[in-house]
Short mmCIF file of C-alpha atoms and ligand atoms in Angstrom, two decimals:
data_model
loop_
_atom_site.label_atom_id
_atom_site.label_comp_id
_atom_site.label_asym_id
_atom_site.label_seq_id
_atom_site.Cartn_x
_atom_site.Cartn_y
_atom_site.Cartn_z
CA MET A 146 77.63 -69.67 -72.41
CA THR A 147 73.88 -70.07 -72.64
CA GLU A 148 71.96 -70.87 -69.77
CA SER A 149 70.94 -74.40 -70.41
CA ILE A 150 71.46 -77.92 -70.03
CA THR A 151 71.99 -80.84 -72.92
CA ILE A 152 70.75 -84.46 -71.80
CA THR A 153 71.87 -87.34 -73.75
CA ASP A 154 70.36 -90.78 -74.27
CA ASN A 155 73.31 -93.06 -74.37
CA ARG A 156 71.05 -95.60 -75.83
CA THR A 157 70.03 -93.67 -78.82
CA GLY A 158 72.07 -90.99 -79.26
CA GLU A 159 69.15 -88.59 -78.89
CA SER A 160 70.20 -85.12 -76.77
CA VAL A 161 68.02 -82.52 -75.75
CA GLU A 162 68.83 -78.78 -74.54
CA ILE A 163 66.66 -77.90 -71.44
CA PRO A 164 66.69 -73.79 -70.60
CA ILE A 165 68.03 -72.97 -67.37
CA LEU A 166 64.62 -70.62 -66.21
CA ASN A 167 64.77 -69.35 -62.32
CA GLY A 168 66.98 -71.85 -61.17
CA GLY A 169 66.14 -74.73 -62.48
CA VAL A 170 65.28 -76.71 -65.25
CA ASP A 171 61.70 -78.01 -66.75
CA SER A 172 61.45 -81.87 -66.55
CA GLY A 173 59.51 -81.64 -69.64
CA GLY A 174 62.51 -81.83 -71.95
CA TRP A 175 63.47 -84.56 -69.54
CA ALA A 176 60.31 -86.34 -70.10
CA LYS A 177 60.03 -85.64 -74.18
CA LEU A 178 64.19 -87.52 -74.29
CA LEU A 179 63.58 -90.25 -71.74
CA GLY A 180 59.91 -90.97 -71.51
CA ASN A 181 59.14 -93.91 -68.58
CA VAL A 182 62.75 -92.76 -67.13
CA TRP A 183 62.34 -91.27 -63.94
CA PHE A 184 64.60 -88.95 -62.50
CA SER A 185 65.44 -90.33 -58.67
CA ASP A 186 65.66 -87.55 -56.23
CA ASP A 187 65.42 -89.55 -52.49
CA ALA A 188 63.32 -86.85 -50.28
CA PHE A 189 63.16 -84.46 -52.95
CA SER A 190 66.95 -83.36 -51.98
CA HIS A 191 67.72 -81.36 -55.43
CA THR A 192 64.04 -81.43 -56.86
CA ALA A 193 61.73 -78.03 -57.00
CA ILE A 194 57.99 -78.71 -56.20
CA GLY A 195 56.90 -75.88 -58.72
CA GLU A 196 57.12 -72.29 -58.77
CA SER A 197 56.59 -69.56 -56.06
CA SER A 198 57.09 -66.03 -54.78
CA ILE A 199 56.29 -66.22 -51.37
CA THR A 200 59.89 -66.66 -49.52
CA GLN A 201 62.58 -67.30 -50.99
CA ILE A 202 66.32 -68.61 -49.15
CA VAL A 203 69.73 -68.91 -50.60
CA GLY A 204 71.03 -70.96 -48.28
CA ALA A 205 74.28 -70.56 -48.47
CA GLU A 206 74.47 -66.70 -48.00
CA GLY A 207 71.82 -67.46 -44.61
CA ILE A 208 69.42 -65.23 -46.66
CA LEU A 209 65.81 -64.73 -45.96
CA ARG A 210 62.95 -63.01 -47.10
CA TYR A 211 58.69 -62.96 -47.25
CA ARG A 212 58.33 -61.61 -50.37
CA GLY A 213 61.35 -59.82 -51.00
CA TYR A 214 61.78 -58.03 -47.54
CA PRO A 215 64.88 -59.30 -45.41
CA ILE A 216 63.32 -61.30 -42.27
CA GLU A 217 65.76 -58.73 -40.32
CA GLN A 218 63.80 -56.12 -40.91
CA LEU A 219 61.06 -57.51 -40.66
CA ALA A 220 61.25 -59.15 -37.04
CA LEU A 221 62.98 -55.22 -36.07
CA ARG A 222 60.06 -53.35 -37.53
CA SER A 223 56.81 -55.57 -38.59
CA THR A 224 54.29 -57.60 -36.76
CA TYR A 225 52.89 -61.05 -37.33
CA LEU A 226 49.20 -60.03 -38.43
CA GLU A 227 51.07 -57.73 -40.86
CA VAL A 228 53.98 -60.00 -41.77
CA ALA A 229 50.48 -62.54 -42.49
CA TYR A 230 48.89 -60.38 -44.74
CA LEU A 231 52.03 -59.77 -46.23
CA LEU A 232 52.84 -63.69 -47.25
CA LEU A 233 49.49 -63.68 -48.57
CA PHE A 234 48.44 -61.21 -50.73
CA GLY A 235 51.95 -60.01 -51.66
CA GLU A 236 52.77 -56.29 -50.16
CA LEU A 237 52.53 -54.60 -46.97
CA PRO A 238 49.38 -53.60 -46.36
CA THR A 239 48.06 -50.19 -46.26
CA PRO A 240 46.55 -48.70 -42.80
CA ASP A 241 43.40 -48.93 -44.48
CA GLN A 242 44.08 -52.72 -45.50
CA PHE A 243 45.63 -53.53 -42.40
CA ASP A 244 43.03 -52.15 -39.84
CA GLY A 245 40.21 -54.41 -41.96
CA TRP A 246 42.85 -57.16 -41.97
CA ARG A 247 43.15 -56.66 -38.27
CA ASP A 248 39.38 -56.34 -37.78
CA GLU A 249 38.81 -59.46 -39.51
CA ILE A 250 40.95 -61.48 -37.92
CA THR A 251 39.91 -60.53 -34.74
CA HIS A 252 36.05 -61.35 -35.17
CA HIS A 253 36.80 -64.57 -35.68
CA THR A 254 39.24 -66.02 -32.92
CA TYR A 255 35.82 -67.27 -31.56
CA ILE A 256 35.94 -71.30 -31.51
CA HIS A 257 31.98 -73.26 -31.68
CA GLU A 258 31.52 -73.86 -28.03
CA ASN A 259 30.68 -77.95 -28.82
CA PHE A 260 33.72 -78.70 -30.43
CA ARG A 261 35.72 -77.11 -27.87
CA LYS A 262 33.83 -78.96 -24.73
CA ARG A 263 32.94 -82.24 -26.66
CA PHE A 264 35.91 -82.90 -29.18
CA MET A 265 38.43 -80.64 -27.87
CA GLU A 266 38.44 -81.57 -24.24
CA SER A 267 37.27 -85.27 -25.14
CA PHE A 268 41.27 -86.41 -24.76
CA ARG A 269 43.04 -87.57 -22.36
CA TYR A 270 43.72 -85.20 -19.45
CA ASP A 271 47.64 -85.82 -20.53
CA ALA A 272 47.12 -85.80 -24.12
CA HIS A 273 50.23 -83.75 -25.89
CA PRO A 274 48.57 -80.89 -27.19
CA MET A 275 50.15 -81.20 -31.06
CA GLY A 276 47.49 -84.26 -31.20
CA VAL A 277 45.31 -82.22 -30.21
CA LEU A 278 45.89 -79.53 -32.32
CA VAL A 279 46.32 -81.57 -35.23
CA SER A 280 43.10 -83.61 -34.24
CA SER A 281 41.13 -80.55 -33.65
CA LEU A 282 42.20 -78.63 -37.30
CA ALA A 283 41.11 -81.32 -38.97
CA ALA A 284 37.41 -81.69 -36.94
CA LEU A 285 36.91 -78.06 -37.81
CA SER A 286 36.43 -78.91 -41.41
CA THR A 287 33.39 -80.91 -40.14
CA TYR A 288 31.78 -77.26 -38.72
CA TYR A 289 32.15 -75.33 -42.38
CA PRO A 290 31.09 -77.94 -44.79
CA GLU A 291 31.35 -74.68 -47.09
CA ALA A 292 35.33 -74.94 -47.12
CA LYS A 293 35.22 -77.86 -49.90
CA ASP A 294 34.54 -75.45 -52.55
CA ILE A 295 38.00 -74.73 -52.78
CA GLU A 296 37.40 -72.96 -56.25
CA ASP A 297 35.68 -70.14 -54.96
CA PRO A 298 38.28 -67.57 -53.80
CA GLU A 299 36.04 -65.67 -51.01
CA VAL A 300 35.23 -69.20 -49.75
CA ARG A 301 39.01 -69.51 -49.52
CA MET A 302 39.50 -66.18 -47.89
CA ARG A 303 36.82 -66.99 -45.51
CA GLN A 304 38.94 -70.35 -44.45
CA ILE A 305 42.14 -68.55 -44.32
CA VAL A 306 41.03 -65.83 -42.15
CA ARG A 307 39.14 -68.46 -39.68
CA LEU A 308 42.20 -70.50 -39.37
CA ILE A 309 44.71 -67.77 -38.84
CA ALA A 310 42.16 -66.51 -36.23
CA LYS A 311 41.33 -69.86 -34.53
CA VAL A 312 44.89 -71.59 -34.75
CA PRO A 313 45.70 -69.43 -31.53
CA THR A 314 42.61 -70.13 -29.80
CA MET A 315 42.35 -73.36 -30.42
CA ALA A 316 45.94 -73.96 -28.47
CA ALA A 317 45.74 -71.98 -26.07
CA ALA A 318 42.49 -74.39 -25.45
CA ALA A 319 44.77 -77.66 -25.92
CA HIS A 320 46.92 -76.08 -23.16
CA ARG A 321 44.35 -74.68 -20.77
CA PHE A 322 42.83 -78.31 -21.25
CA SER A 323 46.07 -80.16 -20.32
CA ILE A 324 46.59 -78.34 -16.98
CA GLY A 325 43.25 -78.19 -15.65
CA MET A 326 42.49 -73.83 -16.20
CA PRO A 327 39.06 -73.60 -17.66
CA PHE A 328 38.87 -72.32 -20.86
CA VAL A 329 40.18 -67.93 -21.75
CA TYR A 330 38.11 -66.42 -24.11
CA PRO A 331 39.21 -64.57 -26.72
CA ASP A 332 39.61 -60.99 -25.39
CA ASN A 333 39.09 -58.90 -28.94
CA ASP A 334 40.52 -55.30 -27.54
CA LEU A 335 43.57 -57.18 -27.53
CA ASP A 336 46.49 -57.19 -30.17
CA PHE A 337 47.03 -61.02 -31.88
CA THR A 338 49.86 -61.40 -29.58
CA SER A 339 48.61 -60.07 -26.73
CA ASN A 340 45.37 -62.19 -26.81
CA PHE A 341 46.93 -65.71 -27.47
CA LEU A 342 49.11 -64.60 -24.22
CA SER A 343 45.92 -64.25 -22.25
CA MET A 344 44.48 -67.28 -23.65
CA MET A 345 47.21 -68.83 -22.43
CA PHE A 346 47.98 -67.30 -18.87
CA ARG A 347 45.32 -65.25 -17.07
CA VAL A 348 43.95 -66.36 -14.41
CA ALA A 349 41.80 -65.02 -12.48
CA GLU A 350 42.24 -60.82 -13.30
CA PRO A 351 39.84 -58.93 -15.09
CA ARG A 352 41.98 -58.44 -17.70
CA TYR A 353 45.18 -59.82 -18.63
CA HIS A 354 48.46 -57.29 -19.01
CA CYS A 355 51.92 -59.09 -20.29
CA HIS A 356 54.70 -56.92 -19.86
CA PRO A 357 55.75 -54.87 -23.31
CA ALA A 358 59.58 -56.88 -24.01
CA VAL A 359 57.24 -60.42 -23.68
CA ARG A 360 54.94 -59.97 -25.98
CA ARG A 361 57.46 -58.20 -28.31
CA ALA A 362 59.78 -61.62 -27.88
CA LEU A 363 56.49 -63.86 -29.19
CA GLU A 364 55.80 -61.43 -32.26
CA ILE A 365 59.48 -61.81 -33.70
CA LEU A 366 59.14 -65.00 -32.74
CA PHE A 367 56.05 -65.69 -34.86
CA ILE A 368 57.51 -63.60 -37.70
CA LEU A 369 60.29 -65.90 -37.88
CA HIS A 370 58.40 -68.66 -38.16
CA ALA A 371 55.33 -67.59 -40.55
CA ASP A 372 57.10 -68.82 -43.45
CA HIS A 373 59.97 -71.23 -45.23
CA SER A 374 59.61 -72.07 -48.18
CA GLN A 375 59.14 -75.61 -49.37
CA ASN A 376 59.88 -77.27 -45.81
CA CYS A 377 58.16 -80.79 -44.98
CA SER A 378 55.02 -79.20 -43.61
CA THR A 379 54.49 -76.61 -46.17
CA THR A 380 55.04 -79.56 -48.97
CA THR A 381 52.78 -81.41 -46.95
CA ALA A 382 49.61 -78.88 -47.38
CA ARG A 383 50.80 -78.59 -50.84
CA VAL A 384 50.40 -82.27 -51.84
CA VAL A 385 47.37 -82.77 -49.68
CA GLY A 386 46.13 -79.04 -51.33
CA SER A 387 46.61 -80.53 -54.95
CA ALA A 388 43.90 -83.36 -53.84
CA HIS A 389 41.61 -80.33 -53.53
CA ALA A 390 41.00 -81.90 -49.79
CA ASP A 391 39.74 -78.71 -48.01
CA PRO A 392 42.32 -75.73 -45.78
CA TYR A 393 41.22 -77.41 -42.68
CA SER A 394 42.29 -80.69 -43.82
CA VAL A 395 45.28 -79.64 -45.56
CA VAL A 396 46.73 -77.60 -42.46
CA ALA A 397 46.16 -80.66 -40.25
CA ALA A 398 48.23 -82.43 -42.51
CA ALA A 399 50.84 -79.56 -42.62
CA CYS A 400 50.53 -79.37 -38.67
CA ALA A 401 50.98 -83.41 -38.67
CA ALA A 402 54.04 -83.14 -40.53
CA LEU A 403 55.46 -80.06 -38.62
CA TYR A 404 54.96 -82.53 -35.33
CA GLY A 405 58.25 -84.41 -35.86
CA PRO A 406 60.92 -84.02 -33.97
CA ARG A 407 63.50 -83.42 -37.29
CA HIS A 408 61.38 -80.50 -38.10
CA GLY A 409 59.39 -78.39 -35.89
CA GLY A 410 59.31 -81.19 -32.98
CA ALA A 411 62.56 -80.19 -32.79
CA ASN A 412 62.69 -76.91 -30.79
CA GLU A 413 61.17 -79.23 -28.08
CA ALA A 414 63.20 -82.01 -28.61
CA VAL A 415 66.60 -79.36 -28.36
CA LEU A 416 65.11 -78.57 -24.68
CA ALA A 417 65.23 -82.43 -23.78
CA MET A 418 68.85 -82.73 -25.18
CA LEU A 419 70.41 -79.88 -22.87
CA ARG A 420 68.58 -81.10 -19.75
CA ASP A 421 70.03 -84.68 -20.19
CA ILE A 422 73.07 -82.84 -20.49
CA GLY A 423 72.43 -80.90 -17.79
CA SER A 424 75.76 -79.21 -16.93
CA TYR A 425 78.74 -77.89 -18.69
CA GLU A 426 80.91 -80.69 -18.15
CA ASN A 427 79.08 -82.58 -19.79
CA VAL A 428 78.78 -81.16 -22.95
CA ASP A 429 82.59 -82.65 -24.83
CA PRO A 430 81.17 -86.46 -23.78
CA PHE A 431 77.73 -85.47 -25.62
CA ILE A 432 79.48 -84.06 -28.53
CA ALA A 433 81.39 -87.10 -28.78
CA ASP A 434 78.38 -89.19 -28.71
CA VAL A 435 77.06 -87.05 -31.67
CA LYS A 436 80.04 -87.81 -33.93
CA ALA A 437 80.11 -91.50 -32.81
CA GLY A 438 76.51 -91.40 -34.25
CA LYS A 439 74.87 -92.33 -31.36
CA CYS A 440 72.75 -89.01 -31.51
CA ARG A 441 72.05 -85.42 -33.11
CA LEU A 442 72.32 -82.51 -32.09
CA MET A 443 69.13 -81.05 -32.30
CA GLY A 444 68.97 -77.73 -33.22
CA PHE A 445 71.72 -78.06 -35.58
CA GLY A 446 71.59 -78.24 -39.07
CA HIS A 447 68.94 -77.57 -42.54
CA ARG A 448 68.24 -79.02 -45.28
CA VAL A 449 68.93 -75.24 -46.85
CA TYR A 450 71.40 -73.20 -44.88
CA LYS A 451 74.57 -74.49 -45.36
CA ASN A 452 75.66 -71.07 -42.93
CA TYR A 453 74.15 -69.95 -39.92
CA ASP A 454 70.42 -69.56 -40.42
CA PRO A 455 69.39 -66.31 -40.39
CA ARG A 456 66.67 -66.84 -37.71
CA ALA A 457 68.89 -68.26 -34.92
CA ARG A 458 70.88 -65.20 -34.33
CA ILE A 459 68.07 -63.08 -34.59
CA ILE A 460 66.61 -65.27 -31.44
CA LYS A 461 69.78 -65.48 -29.81
CA GLU A 462 70.07 -61.94 -29.98
CA ALA A 463 65.91 -61.32 -28.77
CA ALA A 464 67.02 -64.21 -26.19
CA ASP A 465 69.05 -61.70 -24.04
CA GLU A 466 66.40 -59.21 -23.85
CA VAL A 467 64.16 -62.43 -22.52
CA PHE A 468 66.89 -63.60 -19.68
CA GLN A 469 66.81 -59.48 -19.17
CA LEU A 470 63.86 -59.69 -17.95
CA ALA A 471 62.99 -63.39 -16.63
CA GLY A 472 66.43 -64.38 -15.67
CA ARG A 473 69.26 -66.12 -17.35
CA SER A 474 68.04 -69.84 -17.59
CA PRO A 475 71.18 -72.50 -16.57
CA LEU A 476 70.59 -74.27 -20.42
CA LEU A 477 71.61 -71.14 -22.13
CA ASP A 478 75.28 -71.62 -21.26
CA ILE A 479 75.19 -75.85 -22.02
CA ALA A 480 73.83 -74.37 -25.68
CA LEU A 481 76.38 -71.38 -25.93
CA LYS A 482 78.97 -73.94 -25.24
CA LEU A 483 77.69 -76.25 -27.34
CA GLU A 484 77.07 -74.11 -30.26
CA GLU A 485 81.16 -72.70 -29.18
CA VAL A 486 82.05 -76.83 -29.42
CA ALA A 487 80.06 -77.51 -32.62
CA LEU A 488 81.10 -74.76 -34.76
CA ALA A 489 85.01 -75.30 -34.02
CA ASP A 490 85.00 -79.14 -34.53
CA GLU A 491 85.79 -80.62 -38.24
CA TYR A 492 82.59 -83.00 -37.94
CA PHE A 493 80.10 -79.80 -37.77
CA ILE A 494 82.18 -77.78 -40.31
CA SER A 495 82.56 -80.17 -43.17
CA ARG A 496 78.97 -81.41 -43.15
CA ARG A 497 78.15 -77.78 -42.90
CA LEU A 498 75.92 -77.60 -39.71
CA TYR A 499 74.93 -74.50 -38.11
CA PRO A 500 72.60 -74.06 -35.26
CA ASN A 501 68.93 -73.89 -36.86
CA VAL A 502 65.72 -72.11 -35.93
CA ASP A 503 65.19 -74.37 -33.11
CA PHE A 504 68.32 -74.16 -31.62
CA TYR A 505 67.57 -71.33 -28.79
CA SER A 506 63.64 -70.78 -29.89
CA GLY A 507 63.40 -73.58 -27.01
CA LEU A 508 65.38 -71.35 -24.73
CA ILE A 509 63.01 -68.51 -25.15
CA TYR A 510 59.52 -70.57 -24.29
CA GLU A 511 60.98 -71.62 -21.62
CA ALA A 512 61.78 -68.47 -20.17
CA LEU A 513 58.21 -66.87 -21.87
CA LYS A 514 56.93 -69.66 -18.77
CA PHE A 515 55.50 -71.62 -21.84
CA PRO A 516 55.40 -75.45 -21.35
CA THR A 517 57.82 -77.63 -23.31
CA ASN A 518 54.47 -79.85 -24.53
CA MET A 519 53.45 -76.17 -26.44
CA PHE A 520 56.87 -75.08 -27.78
CA THR A 521 55.81 -77.07 -31.54
CA VAL A 522 52.46 -75.68 -31.25
CA LEU A 523 53.55 -71.80 -31.10
CA PHE A 524 55.65 -72.61 -34.30
CA ALA A 525 52.63 -74.58 -35.40
CA ILE A 526 50.36 -70.74 -35.04
CA PRO A 527 52.64 -68.54 -37.26
CA ARG A 528 53.38 -71.08 -39.96
CA THR A 529 49.50 -71.48 -40.31
CA ALA A 530 49.84 -68.29 -42.32
CA GLY A 531 52.17 -70.10 -44.52
CA TRP A 532 50.62 -72.92 -45.21
CA LEU A 533 47.65 -71.35 -46.04
CA ALA A 534 49.87 -68.54 -48.43
CA HIS A 535 51.72 -71.45 -50.70
CA TRP A 536 48.05 -73.54 -50.54
CA SER A 537 46.50 -70.50 -51.87
CA GLU A 538 49.50 -69.69 -54.63
CA MET A 539 49.23 -73.49 -55.32
CA LEU A 540 45.31 -73.46 -56.52
CA GLU A 541 45.89 -70.16 -57.96
CA ARG A 542 48.50 -71.66 -60.57
CA SER A 543 46.10 -74.26 -61.00
CA SER A 544 48.39 -76.90 -60.16
CA ARG A 545 48.01 -80.93 -61.12
CA ILE A 546 47.64 -83.50 -58.60
CA SER A 547 50.61 -84.25 -56.92
CA ARG A 548 51.62 -88.19 -57.63
CA PRO A 549 55.36 -88.62 -57.71
CA ARG A 550 56.84 -91.90 -59.74
CA GLN A 551 59.07 -94.47 -58.04
CA LEU A 552 61.85 -96.85 -59.16
CA TYR A 553 60.62 -100.09 -58.48
CA VAL A 554 62.83 -102.73 -56.74
CA GLY A 555 61.10 -105.10 -55.66
CA HIS A 556 59.95 -109.05 -56.58
CA PRO A 557 59.38 -109.56 -60.31
CA GLU A 558 56.06 -111.57 -61.66
CA ARG A 559 55.67 -114.44 -59.28
CA ASP A 560 52.71 -117.42 -58.48
CA TYR A 561 50.35 -117.15 -55.45
CA VAL A 562 51.81 -119.99 -53.06
CA PRO A 563 49.12 -121.76 -50.60
CA MET A 564 49.48 -121.60 -47.48
CA ALA A 565 50.20 -124.95 -46.83
CA GLU A 566 53.03 -125.12 -49.69
CA ARG A 567 54.79 -122.43 -47.59
CA THR A 568 58.14 -122.44 -45.84
CA PRO A 569 59.48 -119.35 -43.77
CA SER A 570 61.09 -116.51 -45.70
CA ALA A 571 64.58 -115.73 -45.29
C1 SDX B 845 63.42 -77.14 -38.82
O1 SDX B 845 62.91 -77.09 -43.98
C2 SDX B 845 62.83 -76.41 -43.28
O2 SDX B 845 62.93 -75.20 -43.91
C3 SDX B 845 62.29 -76.33 -41.81
C4 SDX B 845 62.40 -75.09 -41.07
C5 SDX B 845 61.33 -74.55 -41.17
O3 SDX B 845 61.47 -73.46 -40.91
O4 SDX B 845 60.44 -74.81 -41.47
O5 SDX B 845 63.84 -74.63 -40.81
C6 SDX B 845 62.47 -75.77 -39.61
O6 SDX B 845 62.81 -78.11 -39.32
C7 SDX B 845 64.58 -76.73 -38.92
C8 SDX B 845 65.52 -78.41 -38.59
C9 SDX B 845 64.90 -78.59 -37.00
N1 SDX B 845 65.75 -80.38 -36.94
C10 SDX B 845 66.61 -79.85 -35.99
O7 SDX B 845 67.27 -79.60 -35.83
C11 SDX B 845 66.76 -82.22 -36.07
C12 SDX B 845 67.83 -81.59 -35.72
N2 SDX B 845 68.64 -81.79 -37.76
C13 SDX B 845 69.12 -82.95 -38.19
O8 SDX B 845 68.08 -84.40 -38.07
C14 SDX B 845 69.00 -82.65 -40.12
O9 SDX B 845 70.17 -81.42 -39.87
C15 SDX B 845 67.72 -81.81 -40.73
C16 SDX B 845 66.46 -82.88 -40.68
C17 SDX B 845 67.14 -80.56 -40.45
C18 SDX B 845 68.37 -81.92 -42.30
O10 SDX B 845 68.57 -83.19 -42.09
P1 SDX B 845 69.06 -83.96 -43.90
O11 SDX B 845 69.24 -82.17 -44.63
O12 SDX B 845 68.49 -84.74 -44.62
O13 SDX B 845 70.90 -83.81 -43.36
P2 SDX B 845 71.14 -85.29 -43.62
O14 SDX B 845 70.33 -85.92 -42.38
O15 SDX B 845 71.28 -86.13 -43.97
O16 SDX B 845 72.76 -85.27 -42.81
C19 SDX B 845 74.05 -85.35 -43.52
C20 SDX B 845 75.12 -85.33 -42.75
C21 SDX B 845 75.23 -86.50 -42.11
O17 SDX B 845 75.95 -87.27 -41.62
P3 SDX B 845 76.62 -88.22 -42.66
O18 SDX B 845 75.53 -89.08 -42.63
O19 SDX B 845 76.97 -87.50 -44.08
O20 SDX B 845 78.02 -88.98 -41.96
O21 SDX B 845 74.56 -84.48 -41.74
C22 SDX B 845 74.62 -85.02 -40.08
C23 SDX B 845 74.21 -86.83 -40.98
O22 SDX B 845 74.29 -87.49 -40.02
N3 SDX B 845 73.84 -84.35 -39.25
C24 SDX B 845 73.88 -83.93 -38.31
C25 SDX B 845 72.67 -83.40 -37.74
N4 SDX B 845 71.84 -82.95 -39.12
C26 SDX B 845 72.48 -83.76 -40.09
N5 SDX B 845 74.58 -84.87 -36.92
C27 SDX B 845 74.47 -83.76 -35.77
N6 SDX B 845 73.16 -83.66 -36.00
C28 SDX B 845 72.60 -83.22 -36.15
N7 SDX B 845 71.74 -81.73 -35.91
#
């Protein structure tokens, strides 16, 4: 059996054989045989945007690996900064490499005072932190005009370091502004995750001290959210990056995509859903509404995973440790009941709908005292590394500008009609 496909144009009887390589077939053979006949694939469900060596997902088996390392091992043994290094450079760092990487990130955590005071704090008092973050990322490009020189690897790396280092500071600044608390400057004696917690929660104490279990739980969540191949926001990063926009604009676009409730906004939507359900007794009626198409079970389903999202399993385990510390959330029982009912119900089984990364993450964030409007921001912080790793990989592979075709189904040519002669169209 040859690893190839053959397509035939029945209008001419001509055929072309195309090899199956790395799990895909190249469009070149199609284009050669079929010229201006486009392959139509709504929402890119069956289309590969290109080759990547960063993250592998095997959806049917619930497998997720960063540069070949299983997510279960990284969540258990690594840190977010080490995983960010792995995603960007392709290998786990040596001690010297990690020390250099950590120092680079640590010494770029500050944001320009004017940028914070005059731009970030110019929003309404109740502005959603994601709206502030998306806007601020785009605005940050105006502070680093050199970033447009995306052909220069050193310039690219300087912006990558700045973005990974500054996004937590910007995220925390947006939160503090939204609750009327003073901005907390980065504490460069703290590790990446502790520093973020300090900028979020420090009040008047001279130095913020977080419980090791809290820091570890957030570290695991950052690792799990760092990358996920061609998800909507990462594909957005690659598409915008293919126009050779600067990396701040690229990450702002990706962050805007993540904001959607079908994507990164789902963790916030899950909490709202659990609160709306309100009690154990309401679970069955809610599931009936989902099956009737009245609403979706947020935190369930995935374009790629047709099995349990491995991240959801890890988060569920991490949740137990956090709840032992912070107290068990009453919403957890509703979530567990929802999962139990859904996984036994033909509607979900037949559609291969399982809990995804967002189903339990919000419960942990709530137990860690993060406000709900920060949940998607907590997704954006670690995913910045994934967006930038894919942006770099795309530029290094010298890809062309992303510009898909369409199937035009609109009006054929027609002549202009003067205003006076027009009748209301159906
Ligand atoms: C993330 O891509 C990634 O990798 C994303 C992500 C990452 O790390 O970047 O993993 C993070 O975004 C996770 C997904 C978070 N979103 C949600 O939890 C929102 C709820 N889920 C869905 O809206 C949905 O499942 C998607 C958006 C996640 C996936 O949508 P698809 O692949 O386009 O599936 P679909 O909409 O075509 O649904 C197929 C069927 C439909 O039923 P029928 O029309 O066949 O009758 O399944 C049903 C859908 O109605 N369905 C659901 C459902 N998800 C799909 N029914 C009820 N509840 C749901 N959650």
